[in-house]
Coordinates of C-alpha atoms and ligand atoms in Angstrom, one line a residue:
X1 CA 103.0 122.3 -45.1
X2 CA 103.3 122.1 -41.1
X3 CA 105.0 119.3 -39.7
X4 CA 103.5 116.0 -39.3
X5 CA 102.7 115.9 -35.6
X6 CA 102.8 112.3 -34.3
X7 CA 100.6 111.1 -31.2
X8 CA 100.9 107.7 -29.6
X9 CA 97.7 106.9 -27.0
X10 CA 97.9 104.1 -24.7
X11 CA 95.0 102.9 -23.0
X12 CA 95.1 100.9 -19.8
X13 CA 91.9 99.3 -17.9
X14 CA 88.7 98.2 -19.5
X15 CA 87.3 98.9 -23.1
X16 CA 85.7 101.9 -23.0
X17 CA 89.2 103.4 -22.2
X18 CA 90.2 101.1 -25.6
X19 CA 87.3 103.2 -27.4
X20 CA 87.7 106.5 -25.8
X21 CA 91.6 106.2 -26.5
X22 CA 90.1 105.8 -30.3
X23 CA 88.0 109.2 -29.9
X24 CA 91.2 111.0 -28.7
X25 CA 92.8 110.5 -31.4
X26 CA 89.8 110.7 -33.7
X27 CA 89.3 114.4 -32.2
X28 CA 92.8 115.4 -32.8
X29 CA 93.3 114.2 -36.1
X30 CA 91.6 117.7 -37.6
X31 CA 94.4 119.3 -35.4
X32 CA 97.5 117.3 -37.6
X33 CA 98.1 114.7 -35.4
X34 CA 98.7 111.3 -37.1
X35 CA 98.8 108.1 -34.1
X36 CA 102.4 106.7 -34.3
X37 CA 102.8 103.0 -32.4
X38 CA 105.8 104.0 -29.9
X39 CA 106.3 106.6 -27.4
X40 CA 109.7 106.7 -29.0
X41 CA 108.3 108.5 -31.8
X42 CA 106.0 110.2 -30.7
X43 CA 105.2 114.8 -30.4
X44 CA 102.4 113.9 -27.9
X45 CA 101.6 110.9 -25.5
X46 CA 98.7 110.2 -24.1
X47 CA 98.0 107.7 -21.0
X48 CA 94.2 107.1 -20.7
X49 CA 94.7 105.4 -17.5
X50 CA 92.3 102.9 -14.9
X51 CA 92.2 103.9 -11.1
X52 CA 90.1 100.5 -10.3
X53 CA 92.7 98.8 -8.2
X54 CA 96.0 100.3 -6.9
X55 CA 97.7 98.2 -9.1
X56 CA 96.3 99.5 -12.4
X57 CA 97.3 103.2 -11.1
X58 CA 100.7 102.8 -10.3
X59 CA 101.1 101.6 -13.4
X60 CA 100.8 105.0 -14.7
X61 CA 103.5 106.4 -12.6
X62 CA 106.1 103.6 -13.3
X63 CA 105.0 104.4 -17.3
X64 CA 105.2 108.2 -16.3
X65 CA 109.3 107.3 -15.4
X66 CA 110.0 105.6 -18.9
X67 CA 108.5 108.2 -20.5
X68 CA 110.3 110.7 -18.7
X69 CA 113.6 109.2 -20.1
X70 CA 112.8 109.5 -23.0
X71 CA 111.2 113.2 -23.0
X72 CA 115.0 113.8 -21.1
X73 CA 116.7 112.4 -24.2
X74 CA 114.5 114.1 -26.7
X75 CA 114.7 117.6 -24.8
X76 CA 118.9 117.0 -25.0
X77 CA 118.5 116.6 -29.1
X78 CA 116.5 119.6 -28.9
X79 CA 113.6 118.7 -28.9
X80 CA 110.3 118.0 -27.0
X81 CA 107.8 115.4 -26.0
X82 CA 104.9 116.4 -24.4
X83 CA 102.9 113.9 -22.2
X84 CA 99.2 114.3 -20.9
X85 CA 97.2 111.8 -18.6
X86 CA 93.5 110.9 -19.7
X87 CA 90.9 108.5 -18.0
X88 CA 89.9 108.1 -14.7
X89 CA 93.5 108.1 -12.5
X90 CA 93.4 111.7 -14.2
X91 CA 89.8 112.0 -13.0
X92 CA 90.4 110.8 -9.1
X93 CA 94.4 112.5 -8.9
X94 CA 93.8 116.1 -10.9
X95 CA 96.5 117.9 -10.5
X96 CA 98.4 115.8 -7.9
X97 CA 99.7 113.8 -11.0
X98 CA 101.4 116.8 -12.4
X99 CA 102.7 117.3 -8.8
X100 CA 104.0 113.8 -8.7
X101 CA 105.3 113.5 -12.2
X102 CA 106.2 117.3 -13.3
X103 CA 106.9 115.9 -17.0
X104 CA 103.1 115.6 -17.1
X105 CA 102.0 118.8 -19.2
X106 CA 98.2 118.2 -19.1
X107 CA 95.4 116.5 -17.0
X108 CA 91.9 115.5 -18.3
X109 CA 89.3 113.5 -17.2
X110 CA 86.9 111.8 -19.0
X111 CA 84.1 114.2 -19.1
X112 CA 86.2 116.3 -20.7
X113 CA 87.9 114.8 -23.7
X114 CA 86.2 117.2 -26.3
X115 CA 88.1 119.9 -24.8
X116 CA 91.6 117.7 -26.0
X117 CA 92.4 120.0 -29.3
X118 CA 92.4 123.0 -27.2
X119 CA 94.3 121.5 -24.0
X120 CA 96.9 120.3 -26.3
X121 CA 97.4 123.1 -28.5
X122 CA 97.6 125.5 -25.4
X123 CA 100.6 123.2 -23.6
X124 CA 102.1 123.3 -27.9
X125 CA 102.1 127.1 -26.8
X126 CA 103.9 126.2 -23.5
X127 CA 100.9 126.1 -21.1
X128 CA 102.0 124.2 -18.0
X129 CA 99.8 122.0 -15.2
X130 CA 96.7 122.2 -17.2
X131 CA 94.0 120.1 -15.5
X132 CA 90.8 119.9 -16.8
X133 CA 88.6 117.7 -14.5
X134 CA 85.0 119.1 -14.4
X135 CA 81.4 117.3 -15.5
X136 CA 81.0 119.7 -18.2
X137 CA 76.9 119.9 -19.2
X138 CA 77.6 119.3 -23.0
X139 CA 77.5 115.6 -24.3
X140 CA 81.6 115.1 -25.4
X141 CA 79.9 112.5 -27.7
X142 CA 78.7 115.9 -30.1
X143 CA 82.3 117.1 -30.4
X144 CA 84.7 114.6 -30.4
X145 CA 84.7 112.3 -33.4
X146 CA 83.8 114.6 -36.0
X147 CA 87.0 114.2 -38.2
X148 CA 88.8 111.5 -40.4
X149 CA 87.9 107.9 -38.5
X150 CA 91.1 105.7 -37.2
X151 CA 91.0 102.6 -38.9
X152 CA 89.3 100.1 -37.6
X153 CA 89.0 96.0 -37.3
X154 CA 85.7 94.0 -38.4
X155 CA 85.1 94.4 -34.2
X156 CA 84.2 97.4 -32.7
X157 CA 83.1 98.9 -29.6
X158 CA 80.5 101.7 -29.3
X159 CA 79.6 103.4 -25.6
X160 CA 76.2 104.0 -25.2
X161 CA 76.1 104.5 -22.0
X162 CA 78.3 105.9 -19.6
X163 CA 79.1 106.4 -15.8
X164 CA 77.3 104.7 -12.5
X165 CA 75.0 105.6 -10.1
X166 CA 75.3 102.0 -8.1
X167 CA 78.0 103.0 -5.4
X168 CA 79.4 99.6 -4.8
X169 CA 81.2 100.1 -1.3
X170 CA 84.3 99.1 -3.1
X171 CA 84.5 100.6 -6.1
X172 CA 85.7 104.3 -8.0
X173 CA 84.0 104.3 -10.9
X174 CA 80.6 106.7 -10.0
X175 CA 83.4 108.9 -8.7
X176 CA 85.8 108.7 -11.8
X177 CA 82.7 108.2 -14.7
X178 CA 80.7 110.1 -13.1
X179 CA 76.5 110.1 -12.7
X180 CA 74.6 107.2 -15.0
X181 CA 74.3 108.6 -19.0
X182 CA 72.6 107.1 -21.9
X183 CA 73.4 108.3 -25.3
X184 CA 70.1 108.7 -27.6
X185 CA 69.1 106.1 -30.3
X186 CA 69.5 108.4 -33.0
X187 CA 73.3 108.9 -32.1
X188 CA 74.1 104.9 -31.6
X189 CA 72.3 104.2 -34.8
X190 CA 74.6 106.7 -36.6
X191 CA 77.4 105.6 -35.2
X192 CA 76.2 101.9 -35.5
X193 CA 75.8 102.4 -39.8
X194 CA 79.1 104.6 -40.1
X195 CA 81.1 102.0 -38.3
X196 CA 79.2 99.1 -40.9
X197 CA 80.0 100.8 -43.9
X198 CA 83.0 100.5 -42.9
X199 CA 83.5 97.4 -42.8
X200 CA 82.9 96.6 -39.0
X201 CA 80.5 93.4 -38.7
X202 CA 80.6 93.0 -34.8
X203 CA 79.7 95.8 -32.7
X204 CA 80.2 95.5 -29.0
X205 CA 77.7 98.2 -26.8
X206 CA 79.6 99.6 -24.0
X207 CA 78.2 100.6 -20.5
X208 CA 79.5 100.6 -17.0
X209 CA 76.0 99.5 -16.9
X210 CA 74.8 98.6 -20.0
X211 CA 72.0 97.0 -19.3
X212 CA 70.6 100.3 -17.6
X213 CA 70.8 102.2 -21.1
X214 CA 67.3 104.4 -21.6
X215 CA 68.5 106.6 -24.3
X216 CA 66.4 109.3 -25.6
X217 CA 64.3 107.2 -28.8
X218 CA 63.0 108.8 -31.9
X219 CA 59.7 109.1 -30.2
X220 CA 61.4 110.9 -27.3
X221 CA 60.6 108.5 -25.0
X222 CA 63.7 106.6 -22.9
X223 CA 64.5 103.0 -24.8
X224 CA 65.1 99.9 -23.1
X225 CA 68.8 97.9 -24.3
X226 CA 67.0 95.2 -25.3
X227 CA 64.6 98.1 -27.9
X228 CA 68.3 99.5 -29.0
X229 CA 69.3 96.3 -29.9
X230 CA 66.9 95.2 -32.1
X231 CA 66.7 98.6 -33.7
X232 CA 70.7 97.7 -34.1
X233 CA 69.6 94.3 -35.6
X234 CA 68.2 96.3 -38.2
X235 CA 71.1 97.5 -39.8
X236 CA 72.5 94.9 -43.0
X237 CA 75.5 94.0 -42.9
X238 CA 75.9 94.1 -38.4
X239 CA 76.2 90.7 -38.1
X240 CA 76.9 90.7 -34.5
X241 CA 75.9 92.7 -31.4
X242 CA 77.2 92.3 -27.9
X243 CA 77.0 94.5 -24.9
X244 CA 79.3 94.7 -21.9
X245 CA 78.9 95.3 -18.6
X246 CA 76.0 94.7 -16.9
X247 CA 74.8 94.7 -13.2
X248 CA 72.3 91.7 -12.4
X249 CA 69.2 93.9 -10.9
X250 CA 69.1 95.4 -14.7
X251 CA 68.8 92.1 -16.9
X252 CA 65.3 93.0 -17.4
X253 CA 62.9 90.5 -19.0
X254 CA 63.0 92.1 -22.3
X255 CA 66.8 91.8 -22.5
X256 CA 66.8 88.0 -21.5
X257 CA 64.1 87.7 -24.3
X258 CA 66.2 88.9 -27.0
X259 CA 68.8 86.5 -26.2
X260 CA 66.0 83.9 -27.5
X261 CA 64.8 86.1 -29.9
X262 CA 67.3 88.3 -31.8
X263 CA 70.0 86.1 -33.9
X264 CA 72.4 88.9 -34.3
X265 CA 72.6 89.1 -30.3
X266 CA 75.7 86.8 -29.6
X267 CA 74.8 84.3 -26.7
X268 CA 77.4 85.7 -24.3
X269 CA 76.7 87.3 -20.9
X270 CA 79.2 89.4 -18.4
X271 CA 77.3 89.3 -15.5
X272 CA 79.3 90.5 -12.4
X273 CA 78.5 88.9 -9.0
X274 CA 81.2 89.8 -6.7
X275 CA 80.8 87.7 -4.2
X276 CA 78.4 84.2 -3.0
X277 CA 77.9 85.4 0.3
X278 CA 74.6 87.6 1.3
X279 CA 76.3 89.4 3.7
X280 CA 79.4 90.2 1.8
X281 CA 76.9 91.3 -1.3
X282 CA 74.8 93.5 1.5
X283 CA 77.9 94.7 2.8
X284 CA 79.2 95.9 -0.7
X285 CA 75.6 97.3 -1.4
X286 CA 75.3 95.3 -3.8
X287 CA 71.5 95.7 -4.0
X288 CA 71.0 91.3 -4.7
X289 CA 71.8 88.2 -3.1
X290 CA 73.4 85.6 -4.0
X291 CA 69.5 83.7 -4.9
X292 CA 68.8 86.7 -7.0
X293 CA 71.6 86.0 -9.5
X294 CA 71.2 82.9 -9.6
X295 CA 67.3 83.3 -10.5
X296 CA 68.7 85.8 -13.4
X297 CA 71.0 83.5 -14.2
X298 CA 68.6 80.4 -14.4
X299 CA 66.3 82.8 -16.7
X300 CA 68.5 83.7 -19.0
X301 CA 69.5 80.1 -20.0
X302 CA 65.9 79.2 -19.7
X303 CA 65.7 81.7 -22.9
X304 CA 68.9 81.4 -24.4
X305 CA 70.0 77.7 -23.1
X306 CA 73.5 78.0 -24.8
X307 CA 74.5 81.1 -23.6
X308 CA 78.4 81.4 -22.1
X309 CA 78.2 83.5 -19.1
X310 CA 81.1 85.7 -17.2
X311 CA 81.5 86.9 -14.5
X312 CA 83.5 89.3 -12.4
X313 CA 84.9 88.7 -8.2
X314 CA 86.5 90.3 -5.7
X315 CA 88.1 87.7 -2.7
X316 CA 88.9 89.5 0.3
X317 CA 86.5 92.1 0.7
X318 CA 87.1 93.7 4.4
X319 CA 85.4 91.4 6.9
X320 CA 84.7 88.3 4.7
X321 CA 85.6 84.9 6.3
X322 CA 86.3 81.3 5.7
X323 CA 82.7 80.5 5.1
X324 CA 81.8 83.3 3.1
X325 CA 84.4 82.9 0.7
X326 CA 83.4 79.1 0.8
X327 CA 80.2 80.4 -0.4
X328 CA 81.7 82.0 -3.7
X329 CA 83.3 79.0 -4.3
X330 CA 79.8 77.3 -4.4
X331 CA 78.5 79.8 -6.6
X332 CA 81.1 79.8 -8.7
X333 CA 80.6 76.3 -9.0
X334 CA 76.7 76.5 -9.1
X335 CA 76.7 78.5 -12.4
X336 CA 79.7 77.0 -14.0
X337 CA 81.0 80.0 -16.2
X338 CA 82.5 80.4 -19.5
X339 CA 85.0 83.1 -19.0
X340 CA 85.5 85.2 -14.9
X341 CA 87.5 87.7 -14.0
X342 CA 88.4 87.5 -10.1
X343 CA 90.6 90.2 -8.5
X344 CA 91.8 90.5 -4.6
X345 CA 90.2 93.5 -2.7
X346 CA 92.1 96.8 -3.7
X347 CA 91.0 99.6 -0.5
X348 CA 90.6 102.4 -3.0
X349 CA 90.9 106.1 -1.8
X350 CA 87.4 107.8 -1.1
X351 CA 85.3 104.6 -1.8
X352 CA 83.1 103.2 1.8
X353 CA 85.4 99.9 2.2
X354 CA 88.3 101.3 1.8
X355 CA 88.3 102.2 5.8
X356 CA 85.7 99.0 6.8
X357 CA 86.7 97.4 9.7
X358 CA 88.1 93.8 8.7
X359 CA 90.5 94.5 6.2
X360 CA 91.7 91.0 5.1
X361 CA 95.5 90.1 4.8
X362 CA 97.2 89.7 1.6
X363 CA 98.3 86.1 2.3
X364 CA 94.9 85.1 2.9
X365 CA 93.3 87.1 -0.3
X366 CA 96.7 85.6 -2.7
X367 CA 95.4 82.1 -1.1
X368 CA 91.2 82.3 -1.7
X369 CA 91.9 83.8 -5.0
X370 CA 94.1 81.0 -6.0
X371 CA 91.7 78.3 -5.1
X372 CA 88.6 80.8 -6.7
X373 CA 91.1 80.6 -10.1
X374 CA 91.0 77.3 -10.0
X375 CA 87.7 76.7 -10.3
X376 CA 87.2 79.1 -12.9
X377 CA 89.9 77.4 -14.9
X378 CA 88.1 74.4 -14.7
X379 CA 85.3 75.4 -15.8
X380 CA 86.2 77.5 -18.6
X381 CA 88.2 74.4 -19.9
X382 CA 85.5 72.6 -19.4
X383 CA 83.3 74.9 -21.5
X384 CA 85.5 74.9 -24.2
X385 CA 86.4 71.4 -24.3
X386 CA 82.7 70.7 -24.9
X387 CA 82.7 72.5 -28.5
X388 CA 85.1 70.4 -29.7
X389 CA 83.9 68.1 -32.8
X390 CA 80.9 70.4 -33.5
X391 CA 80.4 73.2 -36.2
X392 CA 80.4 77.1 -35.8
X393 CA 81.1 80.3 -36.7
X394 CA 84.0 82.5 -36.1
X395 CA 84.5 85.9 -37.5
X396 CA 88.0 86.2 -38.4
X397 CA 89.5 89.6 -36.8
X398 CA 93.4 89.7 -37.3
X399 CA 96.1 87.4 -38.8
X400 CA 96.7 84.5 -36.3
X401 CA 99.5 83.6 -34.4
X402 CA 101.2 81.3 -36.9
X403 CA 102.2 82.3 -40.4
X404 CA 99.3 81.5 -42.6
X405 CA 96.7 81.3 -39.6
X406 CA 93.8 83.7 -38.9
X407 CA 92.6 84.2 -35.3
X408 CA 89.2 85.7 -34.0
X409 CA 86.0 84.7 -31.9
X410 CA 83.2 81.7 -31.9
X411 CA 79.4 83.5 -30.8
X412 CA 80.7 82.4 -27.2
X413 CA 84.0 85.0 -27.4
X414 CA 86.0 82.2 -27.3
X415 CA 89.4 83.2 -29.1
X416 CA 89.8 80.7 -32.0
X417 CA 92.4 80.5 -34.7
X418 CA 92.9 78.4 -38.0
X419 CA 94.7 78.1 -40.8
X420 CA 92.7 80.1 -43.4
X421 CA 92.5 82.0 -46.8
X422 CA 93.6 85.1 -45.4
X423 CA 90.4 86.4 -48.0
X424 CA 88.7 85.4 -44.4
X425 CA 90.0 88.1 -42.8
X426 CA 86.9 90.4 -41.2
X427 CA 84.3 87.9 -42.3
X428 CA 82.3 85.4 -40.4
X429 CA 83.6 81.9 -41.2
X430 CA 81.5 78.5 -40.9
X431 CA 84.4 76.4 -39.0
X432 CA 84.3 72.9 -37.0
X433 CA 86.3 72.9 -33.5
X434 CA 89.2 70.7 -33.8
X435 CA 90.5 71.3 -30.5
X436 CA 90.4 73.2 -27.1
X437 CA 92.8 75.0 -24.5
X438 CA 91.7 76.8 -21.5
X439 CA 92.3 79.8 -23.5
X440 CA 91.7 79.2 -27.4
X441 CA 90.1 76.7 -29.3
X442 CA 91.6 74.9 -33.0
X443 CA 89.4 75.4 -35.8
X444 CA 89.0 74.4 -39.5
X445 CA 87.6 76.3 -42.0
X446 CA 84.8 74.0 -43.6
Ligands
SAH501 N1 80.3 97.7 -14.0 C1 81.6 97.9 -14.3 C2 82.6 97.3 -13.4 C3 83.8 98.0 -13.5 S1 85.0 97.4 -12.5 C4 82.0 97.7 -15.7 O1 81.5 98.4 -16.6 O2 82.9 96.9 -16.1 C5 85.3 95.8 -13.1 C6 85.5 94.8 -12.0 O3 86.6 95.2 -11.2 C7 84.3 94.8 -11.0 O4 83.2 94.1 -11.4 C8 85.0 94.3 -9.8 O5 85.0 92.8 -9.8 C9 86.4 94.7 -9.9 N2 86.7 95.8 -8.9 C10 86.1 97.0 -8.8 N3 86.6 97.7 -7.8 C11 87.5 96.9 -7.2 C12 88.4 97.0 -6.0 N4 88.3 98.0 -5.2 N5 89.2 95.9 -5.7 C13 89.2 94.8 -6.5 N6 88.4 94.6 -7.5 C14 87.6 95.6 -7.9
SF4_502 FE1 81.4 99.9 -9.9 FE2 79.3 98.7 -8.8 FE3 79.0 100.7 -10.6 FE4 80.0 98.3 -11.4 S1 77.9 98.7 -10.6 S2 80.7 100.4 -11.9 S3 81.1 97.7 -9.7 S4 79.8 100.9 -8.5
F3S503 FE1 89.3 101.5 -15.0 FE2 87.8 103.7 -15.2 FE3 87.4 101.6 -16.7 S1 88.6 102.9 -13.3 S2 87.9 99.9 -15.4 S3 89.2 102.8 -16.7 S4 85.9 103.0 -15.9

């Protein structure tokens, strides 16, 4: 028998590079390779790495210099580690990360993941600086995937739609992703009853703009989210369906309907604004104003009145001032959110802001995005305190923190934990809220 080959994938950034990290090694399992949980002991690394702020790609280098002490060690016992860089730092740098890190045998974006088994077994053969970057024509989705399936938790994500045609002045991601693709229904319905029958209950949709999705239908006509979805509330045994991200000028009427009408369709919404100011959002071609969101926003609890909305912002963007960023704070405060993610302005290479006039100082971005935080912490505190004493469900995802605890997630993606029959594990659990963090909620099982 040939030797086990071990393969240890890291995935940095946002959760399609989670489930495209699961496709990797899905697509190289038919090759031998078994997934291993340390570099330390591993044949083959991969880094699926996030170029969306500076931050998050620099990581990969300092990562790159561990792992290169450890390939050094490994090549002094005679052996060998070999180390490849996926996602979309691989995308934007090509072959300047070879350059930079000369460990690095291979390059591949994420167009190109279904040509993994051959990339890897050609640097096995002692192929060096392989970069494979192109938008190949062929959907990866038909090639990768096809073997023995990792195993999974009762939560799952599932792209069905991938790339961006929006050009946000700020942003790398219709550069790194590439142009706006929808996978057909007939594929995320497959997908959808394979990952069920085995045991997954949730299913999270994943988009860099979800809510765009017109995938090819059975009747070959492009469907609507809101039409996948309830083709996905279809399938027994999906007990929940989420999607994640979507832009506010696609939340579409039929979407905000089946928050009121589909009971699979978890009342949770990532919404991304950015920013509160018009001329900020105009400046960032954002396409909406700040009234515009907040008219979405106002709709979608007029169908759904429960529903915990999120939200992502960036402080700092070249050119904002005092007022404007006062005027993010009063949106902020306007819709009163669940759950945000706020970030300071990264200039990233190639993107339209990165050389706008304006560029704002770091002391003044550290200070607006501490006073943003604090609102948001407020508020999401707030949310979660105002559970506490009523009844829900939670599907339990993963032993808890505490011996004898289970931990998983309310409708609203609030983290919960409790101490529970661990028979709970990767079902849906009627619970009452016994107490609230900023972060987590107590819950008993009832
Ligand atoms: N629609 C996407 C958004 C990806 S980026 C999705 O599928 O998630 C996630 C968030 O990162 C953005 O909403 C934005 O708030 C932030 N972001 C993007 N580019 C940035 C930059 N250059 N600097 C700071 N934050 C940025
Ligand atoms: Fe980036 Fe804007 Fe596209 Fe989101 S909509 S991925 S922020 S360009
Ligand atoms: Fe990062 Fe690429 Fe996702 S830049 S956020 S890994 S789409």
């Amino acid at each position: 028998m040939a030797e086990a080959k071990r393969l240890y994938v890291r995935a940095y950034g946002c959760q399609m590079n989670v489930y495209d990290a699961e496709r990797m090694a899905d697509a190289l399992a038919p090759e031998g390779w078994t997934s291993v949980d340390a570099p330390e002991d591993a044949d083959l690394v991969l880094l699926n790495t996030c170029h969306i702020r500076e931050k998050a790609a620099e990581k990969v280098y300092s990562e790159l210099g561990r792992l290169k002490r450890i390939a050094d060690a490994r090549k002094a016992d005679g052996g060998r580690m070999m180390v490849g860089v996926a996602g979309c730092v691989a995308q934007a740098e090509g072959a300047e990360i070879a350059r930079r890190q000369p460990l690095v045998d291979l390059v591949v974006g994420p167009q190109a993941y279904h040509r993994l088994p051959d990339l890897v077994a050609r640097a096995e053969a002692g192929a060096r600086g392989l970069v494979e970057t192109e938008f190949p024509a062929e959907d990866k989705f038909d090639h990768i995937g096809r073997g023995p399936k990792a195993r999974r938790g009762p939560a799952a994500f599932l792209t069905v739609q991938e790339g961006c045609d929006k050009f946000c002045a700020f942003c790398v991601v219709p550069y790194t992703r590439g142009a706006e693709v929808s996978r057909p229904v007939a594929k995320v319905l497959a997908e959808a009853r394979d990952l069920v029958s085995r045991g997954v209950v949730e299913i999270m949709l994943l988009g860099q703009n979800v809510n765009a999705y017109h995938g090819e239908g059975p009747d070959g006509r492009p469907w609507s989210l809101a039409r996948l979805i309830e083709a996905l509330a279809g399938i027994e045994g999906l007990a929940r369906i989420r999607y994640t991200t979507s832009h506010p000028n696609d939340m579409t009427d039929d979407l905000i309907a089946a928050h009121a009408e589909i009971p699979q369709l978890m009342p949770y919404l990532h919404l991304p604004v950015q920013s509160g100011s018009d001329r900020v959002l105009k400046a960032m071609n954002r396409r909406h104003t700040a009234a515009d969101y907040l008219r979405v926003i106002e709709k979608v609890r007029a169908a759904r009145p429960d529903i915990a909305l999120s939200g992502d912002f960036i402080v700092g963007f070249p050119g904002e001032t005092e007022a404007e960023f006062e005027a993010t704070l009063a949106l902020a405060a306007d819709v009163g959110y669940a759950h945000a993610f706020s970030f300071k302005y990264s200039p990233r290479p190639g993107t339209p802001a990165a050389d706008a006039p304006g560029q704002i100082a770091e002391a003044v971005m550290a200070e607006r995005l501490a006073r943003l935080q604090e609102r948001l912490a407020d508020d999401q505190a707030a949310f979660n305190a105002a559970i506490v004493g009523r009844e829900t469900d939670v599907l339990f995802e993963k032993p808890g923190r505490e011996p004898g605890q289970l931990g998983g997630r309310t409708p609203w993606l609030q983290a919960a934990h409790a101490e529970a029959d661990p028979a709970l594990l990767g079902r849906v659990a009627r619970v009452r809220v016994v107490g609230a963090g900023r972060n987590s909620l107590s819950v008993q099982v009832i």
